XYZ file of C-alpha atoms in Angstrom:
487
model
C -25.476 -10.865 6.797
C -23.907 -8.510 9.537
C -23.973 -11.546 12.095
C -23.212 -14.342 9.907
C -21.172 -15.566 6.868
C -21.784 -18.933 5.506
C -18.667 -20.634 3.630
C -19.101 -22.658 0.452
C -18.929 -25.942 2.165
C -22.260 -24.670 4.331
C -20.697 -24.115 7.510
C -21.811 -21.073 9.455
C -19.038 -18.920 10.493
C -20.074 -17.130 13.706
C -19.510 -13.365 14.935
C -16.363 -14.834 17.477
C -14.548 -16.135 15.104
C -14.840 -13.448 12.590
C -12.971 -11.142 14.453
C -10.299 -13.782 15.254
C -9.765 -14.253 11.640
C -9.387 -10.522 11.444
C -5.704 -10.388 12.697
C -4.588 -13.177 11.026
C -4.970 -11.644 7.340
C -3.941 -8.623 8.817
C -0.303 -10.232 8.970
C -0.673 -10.134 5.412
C -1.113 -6.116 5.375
C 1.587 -6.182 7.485
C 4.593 -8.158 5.529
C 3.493 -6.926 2.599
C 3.923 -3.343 3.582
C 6.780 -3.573 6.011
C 8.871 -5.152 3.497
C 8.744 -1.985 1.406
C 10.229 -0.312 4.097
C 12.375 -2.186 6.045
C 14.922 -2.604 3.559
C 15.406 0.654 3.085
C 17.571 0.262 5.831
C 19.124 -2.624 4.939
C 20.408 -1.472 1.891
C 23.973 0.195 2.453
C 25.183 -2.719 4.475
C 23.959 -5.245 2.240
C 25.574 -3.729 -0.896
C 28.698 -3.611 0.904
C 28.525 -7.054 2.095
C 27.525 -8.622 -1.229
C 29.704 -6.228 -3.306
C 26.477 -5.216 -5.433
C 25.983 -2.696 -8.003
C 24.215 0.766 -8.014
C 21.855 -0.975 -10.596
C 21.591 -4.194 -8.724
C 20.539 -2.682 -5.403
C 18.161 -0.666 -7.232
C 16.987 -3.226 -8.415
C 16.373 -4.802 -4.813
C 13.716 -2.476 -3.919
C 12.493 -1.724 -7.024
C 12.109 -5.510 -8.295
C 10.242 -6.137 -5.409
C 7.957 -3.333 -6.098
C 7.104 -3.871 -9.819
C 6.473 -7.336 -9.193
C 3.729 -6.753 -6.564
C 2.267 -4.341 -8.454
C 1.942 -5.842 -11.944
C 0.409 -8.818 -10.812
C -1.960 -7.778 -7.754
C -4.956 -7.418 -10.012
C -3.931 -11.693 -11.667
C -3.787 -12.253 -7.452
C -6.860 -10.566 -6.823
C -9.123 -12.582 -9.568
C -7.586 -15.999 -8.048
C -8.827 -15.275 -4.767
C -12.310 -14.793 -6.572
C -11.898 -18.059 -8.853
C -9.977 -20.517 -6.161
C -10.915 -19.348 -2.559
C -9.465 -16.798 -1.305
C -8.311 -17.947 1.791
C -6.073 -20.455 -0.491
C -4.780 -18.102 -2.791
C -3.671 -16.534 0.701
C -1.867 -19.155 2.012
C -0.204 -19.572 -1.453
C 1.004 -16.263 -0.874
C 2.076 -16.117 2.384
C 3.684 -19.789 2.849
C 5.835 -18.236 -1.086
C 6.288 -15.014 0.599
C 7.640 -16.446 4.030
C 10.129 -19.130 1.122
C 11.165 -16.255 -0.569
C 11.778 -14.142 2.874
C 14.241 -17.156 3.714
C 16.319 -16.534 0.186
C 16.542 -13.070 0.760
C 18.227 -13.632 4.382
C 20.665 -16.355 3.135
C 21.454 -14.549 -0.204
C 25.120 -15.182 -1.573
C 25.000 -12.663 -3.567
C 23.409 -9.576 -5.406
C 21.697 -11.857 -8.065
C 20.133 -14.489 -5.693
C 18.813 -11.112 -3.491
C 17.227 -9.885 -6.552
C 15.603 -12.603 -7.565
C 14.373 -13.667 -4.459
C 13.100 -9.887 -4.206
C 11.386 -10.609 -7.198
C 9.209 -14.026 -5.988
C 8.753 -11.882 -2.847
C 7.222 -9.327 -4.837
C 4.782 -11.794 -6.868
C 3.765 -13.792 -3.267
C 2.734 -10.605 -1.783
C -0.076 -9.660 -4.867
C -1.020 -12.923 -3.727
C -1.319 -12.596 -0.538
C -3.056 -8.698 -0.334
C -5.549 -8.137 -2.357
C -7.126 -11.243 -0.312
C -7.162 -9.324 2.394
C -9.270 -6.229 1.425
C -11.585 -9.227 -0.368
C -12.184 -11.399 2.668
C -13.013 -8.104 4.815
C -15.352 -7.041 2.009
C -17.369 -10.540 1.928
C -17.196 -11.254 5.687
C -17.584 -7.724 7.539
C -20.975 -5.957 6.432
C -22.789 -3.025 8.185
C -21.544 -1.757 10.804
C -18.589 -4.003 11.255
C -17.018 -3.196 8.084
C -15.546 0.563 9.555
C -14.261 -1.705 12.136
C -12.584 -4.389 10.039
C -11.037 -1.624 7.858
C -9.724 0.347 10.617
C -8.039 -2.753 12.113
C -6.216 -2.709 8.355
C -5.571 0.859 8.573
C -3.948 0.251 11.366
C -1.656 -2.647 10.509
C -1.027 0.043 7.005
C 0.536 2.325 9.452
C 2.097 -0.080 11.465
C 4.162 -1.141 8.753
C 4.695 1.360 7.019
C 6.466 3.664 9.823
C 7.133 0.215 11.928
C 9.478 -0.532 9.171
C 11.984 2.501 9.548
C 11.972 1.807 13.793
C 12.201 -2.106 13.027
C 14.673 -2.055 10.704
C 17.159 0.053 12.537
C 16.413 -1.679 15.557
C 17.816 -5.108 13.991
C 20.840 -4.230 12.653
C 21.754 -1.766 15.465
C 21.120 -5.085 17.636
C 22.936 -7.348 15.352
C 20.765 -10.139 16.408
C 22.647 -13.362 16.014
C 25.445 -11.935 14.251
C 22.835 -11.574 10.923
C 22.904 -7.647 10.448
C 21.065 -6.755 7.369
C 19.588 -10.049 6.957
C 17.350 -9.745 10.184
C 15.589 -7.852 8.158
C 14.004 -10.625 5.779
C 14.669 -13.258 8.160
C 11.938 -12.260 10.605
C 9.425 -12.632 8.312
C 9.981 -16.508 9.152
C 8.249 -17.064 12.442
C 5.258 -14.662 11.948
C 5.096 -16.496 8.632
C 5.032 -20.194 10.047
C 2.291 -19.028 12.592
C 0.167 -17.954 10.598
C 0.081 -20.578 8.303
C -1.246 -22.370 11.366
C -3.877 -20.009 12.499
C -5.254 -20.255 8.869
C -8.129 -22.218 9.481
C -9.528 -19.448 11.649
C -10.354 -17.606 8.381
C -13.396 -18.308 6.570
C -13.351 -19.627 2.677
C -14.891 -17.547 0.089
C -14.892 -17.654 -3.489
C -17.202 -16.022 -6.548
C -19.751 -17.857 -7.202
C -19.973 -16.025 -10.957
C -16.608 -16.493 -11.625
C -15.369 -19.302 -14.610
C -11.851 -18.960 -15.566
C -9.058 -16.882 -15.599
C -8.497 -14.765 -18.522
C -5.383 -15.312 -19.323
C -5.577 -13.033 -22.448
C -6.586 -10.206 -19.912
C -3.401 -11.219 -17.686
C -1.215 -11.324 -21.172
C -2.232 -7.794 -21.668
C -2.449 -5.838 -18.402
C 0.564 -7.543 -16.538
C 2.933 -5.604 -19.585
C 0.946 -2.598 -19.240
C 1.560 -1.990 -15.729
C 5.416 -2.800 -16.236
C 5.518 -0.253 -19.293
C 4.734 1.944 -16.445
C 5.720 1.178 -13.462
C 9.342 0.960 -14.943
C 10.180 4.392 -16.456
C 8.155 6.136 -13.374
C 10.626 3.862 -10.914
C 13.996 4.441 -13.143
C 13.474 7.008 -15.285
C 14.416 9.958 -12.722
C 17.861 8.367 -11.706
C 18.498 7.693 -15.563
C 17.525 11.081 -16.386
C 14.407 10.354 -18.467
C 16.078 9.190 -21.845
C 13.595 8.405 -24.782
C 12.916 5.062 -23.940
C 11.207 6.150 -20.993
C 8.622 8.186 -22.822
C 8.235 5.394 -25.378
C 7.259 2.516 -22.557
C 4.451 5.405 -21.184
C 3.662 5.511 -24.746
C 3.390 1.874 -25.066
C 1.629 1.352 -21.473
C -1.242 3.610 -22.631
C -1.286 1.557 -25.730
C -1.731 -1.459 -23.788
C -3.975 -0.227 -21.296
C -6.126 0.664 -24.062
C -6.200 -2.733 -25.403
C -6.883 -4.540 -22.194
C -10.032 -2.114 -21.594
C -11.505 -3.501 -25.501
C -10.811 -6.914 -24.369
C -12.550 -6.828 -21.296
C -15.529 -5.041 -22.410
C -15.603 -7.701 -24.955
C -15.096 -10.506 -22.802
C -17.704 -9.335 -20.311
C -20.500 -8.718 -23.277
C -19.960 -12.376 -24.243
C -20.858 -13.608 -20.920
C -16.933 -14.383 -20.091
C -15.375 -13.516 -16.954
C -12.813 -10.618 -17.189
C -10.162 -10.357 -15.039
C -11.621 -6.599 -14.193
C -15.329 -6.445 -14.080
C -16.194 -3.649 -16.592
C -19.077 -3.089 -13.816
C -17.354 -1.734 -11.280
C -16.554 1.373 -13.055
C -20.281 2.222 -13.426
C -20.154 2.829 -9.182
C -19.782 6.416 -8.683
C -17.914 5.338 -5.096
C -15.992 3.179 -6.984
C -14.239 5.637 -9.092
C -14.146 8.408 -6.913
C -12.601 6.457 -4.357
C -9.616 5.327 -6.917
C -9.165 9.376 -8.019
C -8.952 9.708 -4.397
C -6.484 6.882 -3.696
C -4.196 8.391 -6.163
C -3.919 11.765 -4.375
C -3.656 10.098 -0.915
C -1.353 7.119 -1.424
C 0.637 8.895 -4.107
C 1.430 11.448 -1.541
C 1.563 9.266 1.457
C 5.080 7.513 -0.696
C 6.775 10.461 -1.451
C 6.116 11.415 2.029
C 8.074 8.923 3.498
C 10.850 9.293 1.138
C 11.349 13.140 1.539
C 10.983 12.865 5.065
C 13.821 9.930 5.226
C 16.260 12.121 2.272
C 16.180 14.849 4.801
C 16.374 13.872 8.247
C 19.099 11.234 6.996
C 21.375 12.918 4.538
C 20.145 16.251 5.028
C 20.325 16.518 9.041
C 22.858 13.609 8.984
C 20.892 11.369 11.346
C 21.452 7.614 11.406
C 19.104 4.680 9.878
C 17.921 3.932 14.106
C 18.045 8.097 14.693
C 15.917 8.464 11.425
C 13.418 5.778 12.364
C 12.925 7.519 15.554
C 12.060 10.464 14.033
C 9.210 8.914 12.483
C 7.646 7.465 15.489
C 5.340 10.576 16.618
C 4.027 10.170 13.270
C 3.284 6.478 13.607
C 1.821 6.700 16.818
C -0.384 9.561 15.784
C -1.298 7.467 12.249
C -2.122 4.285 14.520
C -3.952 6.179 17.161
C -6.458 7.546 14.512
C -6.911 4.185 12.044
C -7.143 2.526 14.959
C -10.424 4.256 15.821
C -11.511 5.216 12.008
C -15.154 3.436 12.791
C -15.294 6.245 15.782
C -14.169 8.893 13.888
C -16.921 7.845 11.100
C -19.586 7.354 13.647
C -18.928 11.254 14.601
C -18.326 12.395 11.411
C -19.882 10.468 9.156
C -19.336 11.599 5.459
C -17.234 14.119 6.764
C -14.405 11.977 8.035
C -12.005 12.090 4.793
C -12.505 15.766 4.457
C -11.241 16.150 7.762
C -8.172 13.477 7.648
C -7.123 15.357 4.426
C -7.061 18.782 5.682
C -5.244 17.707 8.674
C -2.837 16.652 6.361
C -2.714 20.138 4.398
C -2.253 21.604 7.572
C 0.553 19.462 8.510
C 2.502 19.842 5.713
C 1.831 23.041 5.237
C 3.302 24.119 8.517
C 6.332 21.470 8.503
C 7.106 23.686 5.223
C 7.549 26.943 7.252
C 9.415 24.993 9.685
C 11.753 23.777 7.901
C 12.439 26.048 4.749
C 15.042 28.220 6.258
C 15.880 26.418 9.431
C 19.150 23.926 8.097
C 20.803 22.236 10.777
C 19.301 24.264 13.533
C 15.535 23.137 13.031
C 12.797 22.628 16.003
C 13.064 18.683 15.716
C 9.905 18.616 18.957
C 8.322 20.568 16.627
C 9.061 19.166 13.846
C 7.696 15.421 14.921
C 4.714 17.053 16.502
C 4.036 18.650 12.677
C 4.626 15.209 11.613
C 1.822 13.642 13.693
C -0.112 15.926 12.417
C -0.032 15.415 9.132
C 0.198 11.617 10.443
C -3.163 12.116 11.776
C -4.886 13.140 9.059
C -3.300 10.182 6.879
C -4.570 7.444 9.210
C -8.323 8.936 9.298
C -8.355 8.933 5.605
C -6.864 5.620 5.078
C -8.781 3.029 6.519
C -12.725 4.973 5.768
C -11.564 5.189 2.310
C -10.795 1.804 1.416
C -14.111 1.027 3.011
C -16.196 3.457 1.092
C -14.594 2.684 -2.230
C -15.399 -1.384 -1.709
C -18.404 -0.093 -0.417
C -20.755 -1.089 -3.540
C -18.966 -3.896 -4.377
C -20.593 -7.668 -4.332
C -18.790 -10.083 -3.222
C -18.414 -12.090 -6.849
C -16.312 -9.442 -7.847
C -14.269 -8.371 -4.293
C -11.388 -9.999 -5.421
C -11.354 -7.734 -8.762
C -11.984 -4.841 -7.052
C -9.530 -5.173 -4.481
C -7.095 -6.229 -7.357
C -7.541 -3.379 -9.054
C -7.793 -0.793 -5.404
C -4.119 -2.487 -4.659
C -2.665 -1.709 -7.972
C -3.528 2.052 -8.000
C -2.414 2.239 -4.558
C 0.843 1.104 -6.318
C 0.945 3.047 -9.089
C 0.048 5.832 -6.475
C 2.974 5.403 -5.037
C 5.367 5.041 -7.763
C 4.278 7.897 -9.902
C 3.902 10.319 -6.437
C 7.961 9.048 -5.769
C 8.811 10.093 -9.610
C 7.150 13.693 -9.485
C 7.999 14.530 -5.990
C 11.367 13.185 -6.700
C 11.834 15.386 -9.836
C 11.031 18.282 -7.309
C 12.762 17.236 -4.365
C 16.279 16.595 -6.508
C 15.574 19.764 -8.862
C 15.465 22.191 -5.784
C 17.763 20.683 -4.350
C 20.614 20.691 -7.192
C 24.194 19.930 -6.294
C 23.431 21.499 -3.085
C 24.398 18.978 0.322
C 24.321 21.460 3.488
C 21.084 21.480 5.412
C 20.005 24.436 4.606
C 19.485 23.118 0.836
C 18.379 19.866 2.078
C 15.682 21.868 3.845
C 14.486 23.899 0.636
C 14.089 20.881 -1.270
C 12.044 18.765 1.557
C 9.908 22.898 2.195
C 9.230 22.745 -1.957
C 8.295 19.100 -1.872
C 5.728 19.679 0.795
C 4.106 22.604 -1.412
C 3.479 19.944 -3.974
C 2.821 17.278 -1.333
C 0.319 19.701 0.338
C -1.670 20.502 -3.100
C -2.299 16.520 -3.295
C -3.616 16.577 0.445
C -6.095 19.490 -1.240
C -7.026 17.792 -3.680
C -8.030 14.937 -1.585
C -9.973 17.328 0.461
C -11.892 18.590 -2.694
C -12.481 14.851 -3.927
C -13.820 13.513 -0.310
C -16.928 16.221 -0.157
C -19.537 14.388 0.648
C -21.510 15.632 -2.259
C -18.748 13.959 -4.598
C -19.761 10.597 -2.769
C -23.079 10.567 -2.859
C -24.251 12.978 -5.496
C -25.640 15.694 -2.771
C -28.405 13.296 -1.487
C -28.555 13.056 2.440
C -27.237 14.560 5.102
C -23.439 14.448 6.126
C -24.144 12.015 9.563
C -23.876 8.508 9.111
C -21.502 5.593 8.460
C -20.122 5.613 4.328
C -19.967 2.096 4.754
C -23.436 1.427 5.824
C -25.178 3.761 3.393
């Protein structure tokens, strides 16, 4: 199975073309990502251009957002039930439509809700991604496929920063902030076209989609993903606590019914299986310290260097270049790292990240306006580093145990805590950030607030490092050489 992958309609899908299918999902990694971040950017001049709200450009990044993550684990059990290679064109031919609404917007409504339909085409699109790699790239390829999606992660996610400063500073065509969706367009079209280069795969266990499953955990995740994106800015009034209250309520529901469905011989829209793989879960505990650090990361870094140093949206993106490079350089070469390391390779990428945040927090504490930016980025790679070797083995060893009728599950359900990662490491870090920081504005205070958020940042890098002992893995059998994915 290392060599060859045979589709449903029995045509054998040799090693060549394999690996030029690769980059063409990986454009899915990529928009998906680089959206989050680009309009980051985009936001001030758009707001002032369309006369929007507070609450409706809020609403532009975080309707985006909760709409991706409430429905990638629905998009993840299509791909299973439809082909997966389908469900991803779906996606990416609604995602590149909805790209084209956001650039010719009229107003702060239309931008929203094209936000929104961007949002939903993207859990399409994703969770495909992780799937097809999972069915098609066994043995030793599989490090390799998942560092080539480590390395589109961190292409996107600091490309978008550089990108998006780089297009309105250009002011290509006169478009400003709308270069920012609108070049989603080409790469979109093209890849629709190289489509056929990817292989077709679908569950061959799989019945139906249970839409009683999707009726229950689609509200759960919105109960709370909503009060974890809003409830900071509103300052966490009661209804807040009563939508967590309600999520857990719903969660809890959705678990009986798919227990339920799956003892009847049904197909659930989360296998109740893949909880019984000891990878499996530690690799989502794991994904919650990482990715829910990784966020709040970028959004401390950006709050300081921006409003805190007073840098502009191209200066800021700058600063996070070292970072990307360094982040690229190592998921790039993740099936290198693992060859060398084996086991060992997440313990390592995490406590290069304590290491770099710790340090960036002496750095920076007391330094205001006067701080060692060389040093500063080189801190930054560091901690860049040791987020790009965790990344891409992680991903790999969690799916590692995972058959390919129910890939599209777990890589549903992998994509949505990488969401809700993110969203509940932006509310706590956020609470910390803002709460240090007070009414202060000089750099000096700015610098405080980013040196306490790193403490806490830092302690999730640990805790990474604790949860990515080998032993945790693999239940102190072996010894630590070896590829994760292989074993």
């Amino acid at each position: 199975m290392s060599s060859l992958v045979t589709e449903p309609a029995g045509t054998i899908v040799r090693g060549r073309r394999r690996w030029l299918a690769l980059p063409v999902i990986l454009v899915g990694t990529f928009m998906t990502i680089l959206d989050f971040f680009i309009v980051n950017v985009a936001i001030p001049s758009a707001q002032a251009e369309l006369r929007a709200t507070d609450a409706q450009i809020q609403f532009v990044v975080a309707g985006y957002g909760m709409a991706y993550a409430s429905s990638l684990i629905t998009g993840g059990r299509l791909g299973d039930l439809y082909g997966r290679r389908r469900v991803f064109a779906i996606g990416l031919a609604g995602f590149t439509v909805a790209s084209a609404l956001c650039g010719l917007a009229t107003g702060p409504v239309m931008l929203v809700a094209a936000r929104v339909l961007q949002g939903v085409a993207a859990a399409l699109m994703f969770p495909q991604v992780l799937s097809v790699i999972t069915v098609t790239y066994t043995g030793g390829d599989r490090p390799r496929a998942f560092a080539g999606y480590g390395a589109a992660l961190g292409l996107a996610t600091v490309g978008g920063q550089v990108l998006g400063g780089l297009l309105i500073a250009a002011d290509v065509l006169g478009l400003g902030w709308r270069a920012c969706f609108l070049v989603n367009l080409p790469v979109g079209v093209v890849t629709l076209l190289l489509l056929r280069l990817v292989p077709e795969s679908r569950s061959e266990t799989a019945r139906g989609l249970d839409l009683a499953g999707v009726a229950l955990v689609v509200p759960a995740l919105l109960l709370l993903l909503v009060p974890l994106v809003e409830g900071r800015q509103e300052g966490w009034p009661g209804w807040t606590f009563a939508s967590l209250a309600a999520s857990a309520v719903m969660f809890a529901l959705f678990a009986v019914q798919q227990l339920r469905l799956s003892r009847a011989g049904g197909t659930p829209l989360v296998e109740p299986s893949l909880f019984r793989s000891r990878s499996f879960l530690t690799g989502l505990a794991t994904v919650l310290a990482v990715y829910g650090g990784m966020a709040s990361f970028m959004l401390v870094i950006a709050l300081y260097v921006q409003d805190g140093l007073g840098r502009s949206p191209l200066g800021a993106g700058l600063v996070f270049l070292p970072m990307g490079v360094a982040f690229f350089a190592t998921s790039a070469n993740a099936a290198r790292f693992t060859r060398l390391l084996g086991r060992r390779t997440l313990t390592t990428g995490a406590v290069l990240i304590v290491a770099g945040e710790g340090c960036l927090t002496l750095v920076t504490r007391d330094a205001g306006a006067g701080v060692n930016l060389p040093l500063y980025e080189g801190l930054m790679a560091v901690a860049g580093a040791g987020i790009g070797m965790v990344g891409a083995p992680l991903l790999s060893q969690a799916l590692s145990g995972v058959g390919s009728g129910s890939a599209g599950s777990a890589a549903g359900v992998l994509s949505t805590v990488q969401q809700m990662a993110g969203a509940l490491g932006v509310a706590m870090i956020g609470i910390v950030f803002f709460g240090v920081l007070g009414g202060g504005s000089s750099p000096v205070a700015y610098g405080r607030a980013f040196a306490a958020s790193l403490v806490c940042l830092g302690a999730l890098a640990a805790a990474a490092a604790v949860l990515t002992v080998p032993d945790r893995w693999w239940g102190g059998a072996g010894s630590s050489s070896g590829s994760p994915a292989s074993r």
